[in-house]
């Protein structure tokens, strides 16, 4: 294949991905520095140029394009935001989107694409307050959902899958990861103080504060905020270490992110499910059927809007507004047993999906 044909095909592949770009817009609260100037819905030339080289390498070799996505860590521990500890319709919609994207890429490039979800919950579970047994259950259920996807374009990779770390114990896994790949916390703190990566730090702090502000929390908001700020550095440090490990193991992959990214960055932010919040993800929210489409919202917002809770397989699945449809295949959402984790009882009107 001629170089010009390789480049053209690589651009077509990346344009399909860029339609769903989660990016920091110029002048926005997400991060004014480095925001994309291209209008929403249009491919950003700088972001396209930053990624197309990796895609072109795969196209020239005639192999599938590999995308690495650190994501799907585990459900927030705050049930004011989510329905329980296992994946639900919010994750299923995100996985179906990724698998469908692989299918659309295959339609223009026969070898297709593969999205490797690098589930990072084990990396920082102790810092975000999710028990390791919940991480295990979440990952097992996630794999069950992945196995059902029609295009088989999605894979799963976790810290437990790193050969030299397997069977060393979860705390030891995290310690070795930090020792080998993490930058010192002091360096990270200084970078944030100097104005770099402030948007990411604030977003992680907000999530940690919200996750800790559960109905059972009895401390002060000020104390919780201080604790969230301190833990945010650890989460970012470990996430970066995980990213460094992934870059070492998958050097030819296109790197995706669930966070907005500066224009032309080496990673590309991507939306998984429609949401009005540029930082919201399936594991910090629930799926809400508006009657026209599914969107992600915190559980509390869905209940404030008077949405009905839909069950699938005896477990909470998603919310639906009055008059909205119930998916015909919602009953096939998940198996009833996914690692034996207990799901907190859900409140509100109950509907069983059919």
C-alpha positions as a Markdown table, in Angstrom:
| # | Residue | x | y | z |
|---|---|---|---|---|
| 1 | Unk | 0.0 | 0.0 | 0.0 |
| 2 | Unk | 1.3 | 3.4 | -1.0 |
| 3 | Unk | 2.3 | 5.8 | 1.8 |
| 4 | Unk | -0.4 | 8.2 | 0.6 |
| 5 | Unk | -3.1 | 5.5 | 0.9 |
| 6 | Unk | -1.8 | 4.5 | 4.3 |
| 7 | Unk | -2.0 | 8.1 | 5.6 |
| 8 | Unk | -5.5 | 8.6 | 4.1 |
| 9 | Unk | -6.8 | 5.4 | 5.6 |
| 10 | Unk | -5.3 | 6.2 | 9.0 |
| 11 | Unk | -7.0 | 9.6 | 9.0 |
| 12 | Unk | -10.3 | 8.0 | 8.2 |
| 13 | Unk | -9.9 | 5.7 | 11.2 |
| 14 | Unk | -9.0 | 8.5 | 13.5 |
| 15 | Unk | -11.8 | 10.7 | 12.3 |
| 16 | Unk | -14.3 | 8.1 | 13.4 |
| 17 | Unk | -12.8 | 8.2 | 16.9 |
| 18 | Unk | -12.6 | 12.0 | 17.0 |
| 19 | Unk | -16.4 | 12.3 | 16.5 |
| 20 | Unk | -16.6 | 11.3 | 20.2 |
| 21 | Unk | -13.6 | 13.3 | 21.5 |
| 22 | Unk | -13.8 | 14.5 | 25.1 |
| 23 | Unk | -11.7 | 17.6 | 25.0 |
| 24 | Unk | -10.8 | 20.6 | 26.9 |
| 25 | Unk | -12.5 | 23.5 | 25.1 |
| 26 | Unk | -10.6 | 26.8 | 24.8 |
| 27 | Unk | -11.8 | 29.2 | 27.5 |
| 28 | Unk | -13.8 | 26.5 | 29.4 |
| 29 | Unk | -13.6 | 25.5 | 33.1 |
| 30 | Unk | -12.2 | 22.1 | 32.0 |
| 31 | Unk | -8.9 | 23.7 | 31.2 |
| 32 | Unk | -8.5 | 26.9 | 29.2 |
| 33 | Unk | -4.8 | 26.1 | 28.6 |
| 34 | Unk | -4.4 | 24.0 | 25.5 |
| 35 | Unk | -8.1 | 23.8 | 24.7 |
| 36 | Unk | -9.2 | 22.7 | 21.2 |
| 37 | Unk | -10.2 | 25.6 | 19.0 |
| 38 | Unk | -12.1 | 23.4 | 16.6 |
| 39 | Unk | -15.9 | 23.7 | 16.9 |
| 40 | Unk | -17.8 | 20.9 | 18.6 |
| 41 | Unk | -18.6 | 18.0 | 16.3 |
| 42 | Unk | -15.6 | 18.8 | 14.0 |
| 43 | Unk | -12.3 | 17.0 | 14.0 |
| 44 | Unk | -9.5 | 19.0 | 15.5 |
| 45 | Unk | -6.6 | 19.0 | 13.0 |
| 46 | Unk | -3.9 | 19.1 | 15.8 |
| 47 | Unk | -5.5 | 16.3 | 17.7 |
| 48 | Unk | -5.8 | 14.3 | 14.5 |
| 49 | Unk | -2.1 | 14.9 | 13.6 |
| 50 | Unk | -1.0 | 13.8 | 17.1 |
| 51 | Unk | -2.6 | 10.4 | 16.8 |
| 52 | Unk | -2.5 | 9.5 | 13.2 |
| 53 | Unk | 1.1 | 8.3 | 13.2 |
| 54 | Unk | 0.4 | 5.4 | 15.6 |
| 55 | Unk | -2.6 | 4.4 | 13.5 |
| 56 | Unk | -0.6 | 4.6 | 10.3 |
| 57 | Unk | 1.9 | 2.2 | 11.7 |
| 58 | Unk | -0.8 | -0.4 | 12.2 |
| 59 | Unk | -2.3 | 0.2 | 8.8 |
| 60 | Unk | 1.1 | -0.1 | 7.0 |
| 61 | Unk | 1.6 | -3.4 | 8.7 |
| 62 | Unk | -1.9 | -4.6 | 8.0 |
| 63 | Unk | -2.7 | -5.3 | 11.6 |
| 64 | Unk | -5.6 | -4.2 | 13.8 |
| 65 | Unk | -5.4 | -0.7 | 15.3 |
| 66 | Unk | -5.0 | -1.1 | 19.1 |
| 67 | Unk | -6.4 | 1.5 | 21.5 |
| 68 | Unk | -5.5 | 1.5 | 25.2 |
| 69 | Unk | -8.1 | 3.0 | 27.6 |
| 70 | Unk | -7.3 | 3.2 | 31.3 |
| 71 | Unk | -10.9 | 3.2 | 32.7 |
| 72 | Unk | -13.7 | 1.2 | 34.4 |
| 73 | Unk | -12.0 | 1.1 | 37.8 |
| 74 | Unk | -15.0 | 0.2 | 39.9 |
| 75 | Unk | -18.2 | 1.7 | 41.1 |
| 76 | Unk | -18.1 | 4.8 | 43.3 |
| 77 | Unk | -18.7 | 3.8 | 47.0 |
| 78 | Unk | -21.3 | 6.5 | 47.3 |
| 79 | Unk | -24.8 | 5.1 | 46.5 |
| 80 | Unk | -26.1 | 8.7 | 46.1 |
| 81 | Unk | -24.3 | 8.5 | 42.8 |
| 82 | Unk | -24.5 | 4.8 | 41.7 |
| 83 | Unk | -26.8 | 1.8 | 42.1 |
| 84 | Unk | -24.3 | -0.7 | 43.6 |
| 85 | Unk | -20.9 | -2.2 | 43.4 |
| 86 | Unk | -21.3 | -4.1 | 40.1 |
| 87 | Unk | -21.6 | -2.9 | 36.5 |
| 88 | Unk | -25.1 | -1.9 | 35.3 |
| 89 | Unk | -26.6 | -0.4 | 32.2 |
| 90 | Unk | -24.3 | 2.6 | 32.4 |
| 91 | Unk | -21.3 | 0.3 | 31.8 |
| 92 | Unk | -23.1 | -1.8 | 29.3 |
| 93 | Unk | -23.9 | 1.2 | 27.1 |
| 94 | Unk | -20.2 | 2.3 | 27.3 |
| 95 | Unk | -19.0 | -1.1 | 26.3 |
| 96 | Unk | -21.5 | -1.3 | 23.5 |
| 97 | Unk | -20.3 | 2.1 | 22.2 |
| 98 | Unk | -16.6 | 1.0 | 22.2 |
| 99 | Unk | -17.5 | -2.3 | 20.5 |
| 100 | Unk | -19.6 | -0.5 | 17.9 |
| 101 | Unk | -16.8 | 1.9 | 17.3 |
| 102 | Unk | -14.5 | -1.1 | 16.5 |
| 103 | Unk | -17.2 | -2.3 | 14.1 |
| 104 | Unk | -17.3 | 1.1 | 12.3 |
| 105 | Unk | -13.6 | 1.1 | 12.0 |
| 106 | Unk | -13.6 | -2.4 | 10.5 |
| 107 | Unk | -16.1 | -1.1 | 7.9 |
| 108 | Unk | -13.4 | 1.3 | 6.5 |
| 109 | Unk | -10.3 | -0.8 | 7.5 |
| 110 | Unk | -10.7 | -4.5 | 7.2 |
| 111 | Unk | -8.3 | -5.6 | 9.9 |
| 112 | Unk | -10.4 | -3.5 | 12.3 |
| 113 | Unk | -9.5 | -2.3 | 15.8 |
| 114 | Unk | -9.3 | -3.4 | 19.3 |
| 115 | Unk | -9.9 | -1.4 | 22.4 |
| 116 | Unk | -8.1 | -2.7 | 25.4 |
| 117 | Unk | -9.7 | -1.5 | 28.6 |
| 118 | Unk | -7.0 | -1.3 | 31.2 |
| 119 | Unk | -9.2 | -1.4 | 34.4 |
| 120 | Unk | -7.3 | 0.7 | 36.9 |
| 121 | Unk | -9.4 | 0.1 | 40.0 |
| 122 | Unk | -6.8 | -2.2 | 41.6 |
| 123 | Unk | -4.2 | 0.5 | 41.1 |
| 124 | Unk | -5.7 | 3.0 | 43.5 |
| 125 | Unk | -8.6 | 1.2 | 45.3 |
| 126 | Unk | -7.1 | 1.9 | 48.7 |
| 127 | Unk | -6.9 | 5.6 | 47.9 |
| 128 | Unk | -10.5 | 5.9 | 46.6 |
| 129 | Unk | -12.1 | 3.7 | 49.3 |
| 130 | Unk | -13.2 | 0.7 | 47.2 |
| 131 | Unk | -12.5 | -2.7 | 48.8 |
| 132 | Unk | -10.4 | -5.0 | 46.7 |
| 133 | Unk | -13.1 | -7.6 | 46.8 |
| 134 | Unk | -15.5 | -5.1 | 45.1 |
| 135 | Unk | -12.9 | -4.5 | 42.5 |
| 136 | Unk | -12.6 | -8.2 | 41.8 |
| 137 | Unk | -16.4 | -8.6 | 41.5 |
| 138 | Unk | -16.6 | -5.6 | 39.2 |
| 139 | Unk | -13.9 | -6.8 | 36.9 |
| 140 | Unk | -15.5 | -10.3 | 36.7 |
| 141 | Unk | -18.9 | -8.9 | 35.8 |
| 142 | Unk | -17.2 | -6.5 | 33.3 |
| 143 | Unk | -15.6 | -9.4 | 31.6 |
| 144 | Unk | -19.0 | -11.1 | 31.3 |
| 145 | Unk | -20.4 | -8.1 | 29.5 |
| 146 | Unk | -17.4 | -7.9 | 27.2 |
| 147 | Unk | -17.8 | -11.6 | 26.3 |
| 148 | Unk | -21.3 | -10.8 | 25.0 |
| 149 | Unk | -20.3 | -7.9 | 22.6 |
| 150 | Unk | -21.1 | -8.7 | 19.0 |
| 151 | Unk | -17.9 | -7.4 | 17.3 |
| 152 | Unk | -15.6 | -8.8 | 20.0 |
| 153 | Unk | -13.6 | -5.6 | 19.7 |
| 154 | Unk | -13.0 | -5.0 | 23.4 |
| 155 | Unk | -10.6 | -6.6 | 25.7 |
| 156 | Unk | -9.8 | -6.3 | 29.4 |
| 157 | Unk | -6.3 | -5.9 | 31.1 |
| 158 | Unk | -5.8 | -5.4 | 34.9 |
| 159 | Unk | -3.0 | -5.1 | 37.4 |
| 160 | Unk | -3.7 | -8.7 | 38.2 |
| 161 | Unk | -2.7 | -9.6 | 34.6 |
| 162 | Unk | 0.9 | -8.2 | 34.9 |
| 163 | Unk | 2.9 | -11.5 | 35.1 |
| 164 | Unk | 5.5 | -10.3 | 37.6 |
| 165 | Unk | 2.9 | -8.9 | 39.9 |
| 166 | Unk | 0.4 | -11.8 | 39.8 |
| 167 | Unk | -0.2 | -13.5 | 43.1 |
| 168 | Unk | 1.9 | -11.1 | 45.1 |
| 169 | Unk | -1.0 | -9.6 | 47.0 |
| 170 | Unk | -2.9 | -6.5 | 46.2 |
| 171 | Unk | -1.0 | -4.1 | 48.5 |
| 172 | Unk | 2.3 | -5.5 | 47.2 |
| 173 | Unk | 1.1 | -5.0 | 43.6 |
| 174 | Unk | 0.4 | -1.3 | 44.2 |
| 175 | Unk | 3.7 | -0.8 | 46.1 |
| 176 | Unk | 5.8 | -2.4 | 43.2 |
| 177 | Unk | 3.9 | -0.3 | 40.6 |
| 178 | Unk | 4.7 | 2.9 | 42.5 |
| 179 | Unk | 8.3 | 1.9 | 43.1 |
| 180 | Unk | 9.0 | 1.2 | 39.4 |
| 181 | Unk | 6.9 | 3.7 | 37.6 |
| 182 | Unk | 5.6 | 6.6 | 39.8 |
| 183 | Unk | 7.0 | 10.1 | 40.2 |
| 184 | Unk | 7.5 | 11.5 | 43.7 |
| 185 | Unk | 4.4 | 13.0 | 45.2 |
| 186 | Unk | 6.5 | 16.2 | 45.9 |
| 187 | Unk | 7.1 | 16.7 | 42.2 |
| 188 | Unk | 3.4 | 16.3 | 41.4 |
| 189 | Unk | 2.4 | 18.7 | 44.2 |
| 190 | Unk | 4.8 | 21.3 | 42.9 |
| 191 | Unk | 3.5 | 20.9 | 39.4 |
| 192 | Unk | -0.1 | 21.5 | 40.5 |
| 193 | Unk | 1.0 | 24.5 | 42.7 |
| 194 | Unk | 2.7 | 26.1 | 39.6 |
| 195 | Unk | -0.6 | 25.9 | 37.7 |
| 196 | Unk | -0.1 | 22.7 | 35.7 |
| 197 | Unk | -2.7 | 20.0 | 35.7 |
| 198 | Unk | -5.0 | 22.0 | 38.0 |
| 199 | Unk | -8.2 | 20.9 | 36.1 |
| 200 | Unk | -7.4 | 17.2 | 36.6 |
| 201 | Unk | -6.5 | 17.7 | 40.3 |
| 202 | Unk | -9.7 | 19.6 | 41.0 |
| 203 | Unk | -11.8 | 17.0 | 39.2 |
| 204 | Unk | -10.2 | 14.1 | 41.1 |
| 205 | Unk | -10.6 | 16.0 | 44.4 |
| 206 | Unk | -14.3 | 16.6 | 43.6 |
| 207 | Unk | -14.9 | 12.9 | 42.8 |
| 208 | Unk | -13.2 | 11.8 | 46.0 |
| 209 | Unk | -15.1 | 14.4 | 48.1 |
| 210 | Unk | -18.4 | 13.2 | 46.6 |
| 211 | Unk | -17.5 | 9.6 | 47.0 |
| 212 | Unk | -16.7 | 10.1 | 50.7 |
| 213 | Unk | -19.8 | 12.2 | 51.4 |
| 214 | Unk | -22.0 | 9.2 | 51.9 |
| 215 | Unk | -25.1 | 9.1 | 54.1 |
| 216 | Unk | -23.0 | 7.4 | 56.8 |
| 217 | Unk | -20.3 | 10.0 | 56.9 |
| 218 | Unk | -20.3 | 11.9 | 60.3 |
| 219 | Unk | -17.3 | 14.2 | 60.0 |
| 220 | Unk | -17.2 | 17.8 | 58.8 |
| 221 | Unk | -17.2 | 18.9 | 55.1 |
| 222 | Unk | -13.9 | 20.8 | 55.7 |
| 223 | Unk | -12.2 | 17.6 | 57.0 |
| 224 | Unk | -13.5 | 15.6 | 54.1 |
| 225 | Unk | -12.3 | 18.2 | 51.6 |
| 226 | Unk | -8.8 | 18.2 | 53.1 |
| 227 | Unk | -8.7 | 14.4 | 53.0 |
| 228 | Unk | -9.9 | 14.4 | 49.4 |
| 229 | Unk | -7.2 | 16.9 | 48.4 |
| 230 | Unk | -4.5 | 14.8 | 49.9 |
| 231 | Unk | -5.7 | 11.5 | 48.3 |
| 232 | Unk | -6.1 | 13.2 | 44.9 |
| 233 | Unk | -2.3 | 13.4 | 44.6 |
| 234 | Unk | -2.0 | 9.6 | 45.3 |
| 235 | Unk | -4.7 | 8.8 | 42.8 |
| 236 | Unk | -3.0 | 10.9 | 40.1 |
| 237 | Unk | 0.4 | 9.5 | 41.0 |
| 238 | Unk | -0.8 | 5.9 | 40.7 |
| 239 | Unk | -2.8 | 6.6 | 37.5 |
| 240 | Unk | 0.4 | 8.0 | 35.9 |
| 241 | Unk | 2.4 | 5.0 | 37.0 |
| 242 | Unk | -0.3 | 2.7 | 35.5 |
| 243 | Unk | 0.0 | 4.8 | 32.3 |
| 244 | Unk | 3.7 | 4.4 | 32.2 |
| 245 | Unk | 3.4 | 0.6 | 32.6 |
| 246 | Unk | 0.9 | 0.5 | 29.8 |
| 247 | Unk | 3.1 | 2.6 | 27.5 |
| 248 | Unk | 5.9 | 0.2 | 28.1 |
| 249 | Unk | 3.8 | -2.9 | 27.4 |
| 250 | Unk | 1.8 | -1.5 | 24.5 |
| 251 | Unk | 4.1 | 0.9 | 22.8 |
| 252 | Unk | 2.3 | 0.9 | 19.5 |
| 253 | Unk | -1.2 | 1.6 | 20.8 |
| 254 | Unk | -3.2 | 4.8 | 20.5 |
| 255 | Unk | -3.7 | 6.1 | 24.1 |
| 256 | Unk | -7.2 | 7.0 | 25.0 |
| 257 | Unk | -8.4 | 8.7 | 28.2 |
| 258 | Unk | -11.8 | 9.3 | 29.9 |
| 259 | Unk | -10.6 | 12.8 | 30.9 |
| 260 | Unk | -10.6 | 15.9 | 28.7 |
| 261 | Unk | -7.2 | 16.3 | 27.1 |
| 262 | Unk | -5.3 | 19.4 | 25.9 |
| 263 | Unk | -5.2 | 20.0 | 22.1 |
| 264 | Unk | -2.7 | 17.8 | 20.4 |
| 265 | Unk | -1.8 | 15.8 | 23.5 |
| 266 | Unk | -0.4 | 12.3 | 23.3 |
| 267 | Unk | -3.6 | 11.0 | 24.8 |
| 268 | Unk | -7.0 | 11.5 | 23.3 |
| 269 | Unk | -10.0 | 12.0 | 25.6 |
| 270 | Unk | -13.2 | 10.1 | 24.6 |
| 271 | Unk | -16.8 | 10.2 | 25.6 |
| 272 | Unk | -18.4 | 6.8 | 26.4 |
| 273 | Unk | -22.0 | 7.8 | 27.0 |
| 274 | Unk | -23.7 | 11.1 | 26.5 |
| 275 | Unk | -23.5 | 13.4 | 29.5 |
| 276 | Unk | -23.7 | 17.1 | 30.2 |
| 277 | Unk | -20.7 | 16.9 | 32.6 |
| 278 | Unk | -17.4 | 16.6 | 30.7 |
| 279 | Unk | -15.9 | 14.6 | 33.6 |
| 280 | Unk | -18.8 | 12.2 | 34.4 |
| 281 | Unk | -18.3 | 8.5 | 33.8 |
| 282 | Unk | -20.5 | 5.3 | 34.1 |
| 283 | Unk | -18.9 | 4.3 | 37.3 |
| 284 | Unk | -19.8 | 7.7 | 39.0 |
| 285 | Unk | -23.4 | 7.7 | 37.7 |
| 286 | Unk | -26.4 | 5.9 | 36.5 |
| 287 | Unk | -28.0 | 5.5 | 33.0 |
| 288 | Unk | -31.2 | 7.5 | 32.6 |
| 289 | Unk | -33.6 | 6.8 | 29.8 |
| 290 | Unk | -35.2 | 10.2 | 28.8 |
| 291 | Unk | -37.5 | 8.6 | 26.3 |
| 292 | Unk | -35.3 | 9.8 | 23.4 |
| 293 | Unk | -31.8 | 8.6 | 24.5 |
| 294 | Unk | -29.8 | 7.4 | 27.4 |
| 295 | Unk | -27.7 | 9.9 | 29.4 |
| 296 | Unk | -25.5 | 9.7 | 32.4 |
| 297 | Unk | -26.5 | 11.5 | 35.6 |
| 298 | Unk | -25.8 | 11.0 | 39.3 |
| 299 | Unk | -28.4 | 8.7 | 41.0 |
| 300 | Unk | -29.6 | 11.5 | 43.2 |
| 301 | Unk | -30.4 | 13.6 | 40.1 |
| 302 | Unk | -32.3 | 10.8 | 38.5 |
| 303 | Unk | -34.5 | 10.4 | 41.6 |
| 304 | Unk | -35.0 | 14.1 | 42.0 |
| 305 | Unk | -36.4 | 14.1 | 38.4 |
| 306 | Unk | -38.9 | 11.5 | 39.4 |
| 307 | Unk | -37.4 | 8.7 | 37.4 |
| 308 | Unk | -38.4 | 5.1 | 38.0 |
| 309 | Unk | -35.8 | 2.5 | 38.9 |
| 310 | Unk | -35.7 | -0.5 | 36.5 |
| 311 | Unk | -34.5 | -3.9 | 37.6 |
| 312 | Unk | -32.8 | -6.6 | 35.5 |
| 313 | Unk | -32.1 | -10.1 | 36.8 |
| 314 | Unk | -33.3 | -9.0 | 40.2 |
| 315 | Unk | -30.8 | -6.2 | 40.4 |
| 316 | Unk | -30.9 | -2.4 | 39.8 |
| 317 | Unk | -30.1 | -1.6 | 36.2 |
| 318 | Unk | -31.0 | 2.0 | 35.3 |
| 319 | Unk | -33.6 | 4.7 | 35.6 |
| 320 | Unk | -36.3 | 5.8 | 33.2 |
| 321 | Unk | -38.5 | 8.9 | 33.1 |
| 322 | Unk | -42.2 | 8.5 | 32.9 |
| 323 | Unk | -43.3 | 7.4 | 29.4 |
| 324 | Unk | -39.8 | 6.3 | 28.4 |
| 325 | Unk | -39.1 | 3.0 | 26.8 |
| 326 | Unk | -37.7 | -0.1 | 28.6 |
| 327 | Unk | -35.1 | -1.9 | 26.4 |
| 328 | Unk | -36.4 | -5.2 | 25.1 |
| 329 | Unk | -33.1 | -6.9 | 25.9 |
| 330 | Unk | -32.6 | -5.2 | 29.3 |
| 331 | Unk | -33.2 | -8.6 | 31.0 |
| 332 | Unk | -30.0 | -9.8 | 29.5 |
| 333 | Unk | -28.0 | -7.1 | 31.1 |
| 334 | Unk | -25.9 | -9.1 | 33.6 |
| 335 | Unk | -25.9 | -12.5 | 35.3 |
| 336 | Unk | -27.3 | -12.5 | 38.8 |
| 337 | Unk | -24.1 | -13.9 | 40.2 |
| 338 | Unk | -21.0 | -11.8 | 39.4 |
| 339 | Unk | -18.4 | -12.6 | 42.0 |
| 340 | Unk | -20.7 | -12.8 | 44.9 |
| 341 | Unk | -20.6 | -9.1 | 45.8 |
| 342 | Unk | -23.5 | -7.8 | 47.8 |
| 343 | Unk | -25.4 | -5.0 | 46.2 |
| 344 | Unk | -26.9 | -2.3 | 48.5 |
| 345 | Unk | -30.7 | -2.2 | 48.5 |
| 346 | Unk | -32.0 | 0.5 | 46.1 |
| 347 | Unk | -34.8 | 2.8 | 47.0 |
| 348 | Unk | -37.6 | 4.3 | 44.9 |
| 349 | Unk | -40.3 | 2.8 | 42.6 |
| 350 | Unk | -39.4 | -0.6 | 41.2 |
| 351 | Unk | -39.9 | -1.7 | 37.7 |
| 352 | Unk | -38.7 | -5.1 | 36.3 |
| 353 | Unk | -37.3 | -4.9 | 32.8 |
| 354 | Unk | -38.9 | -7.2 | 30.3 |
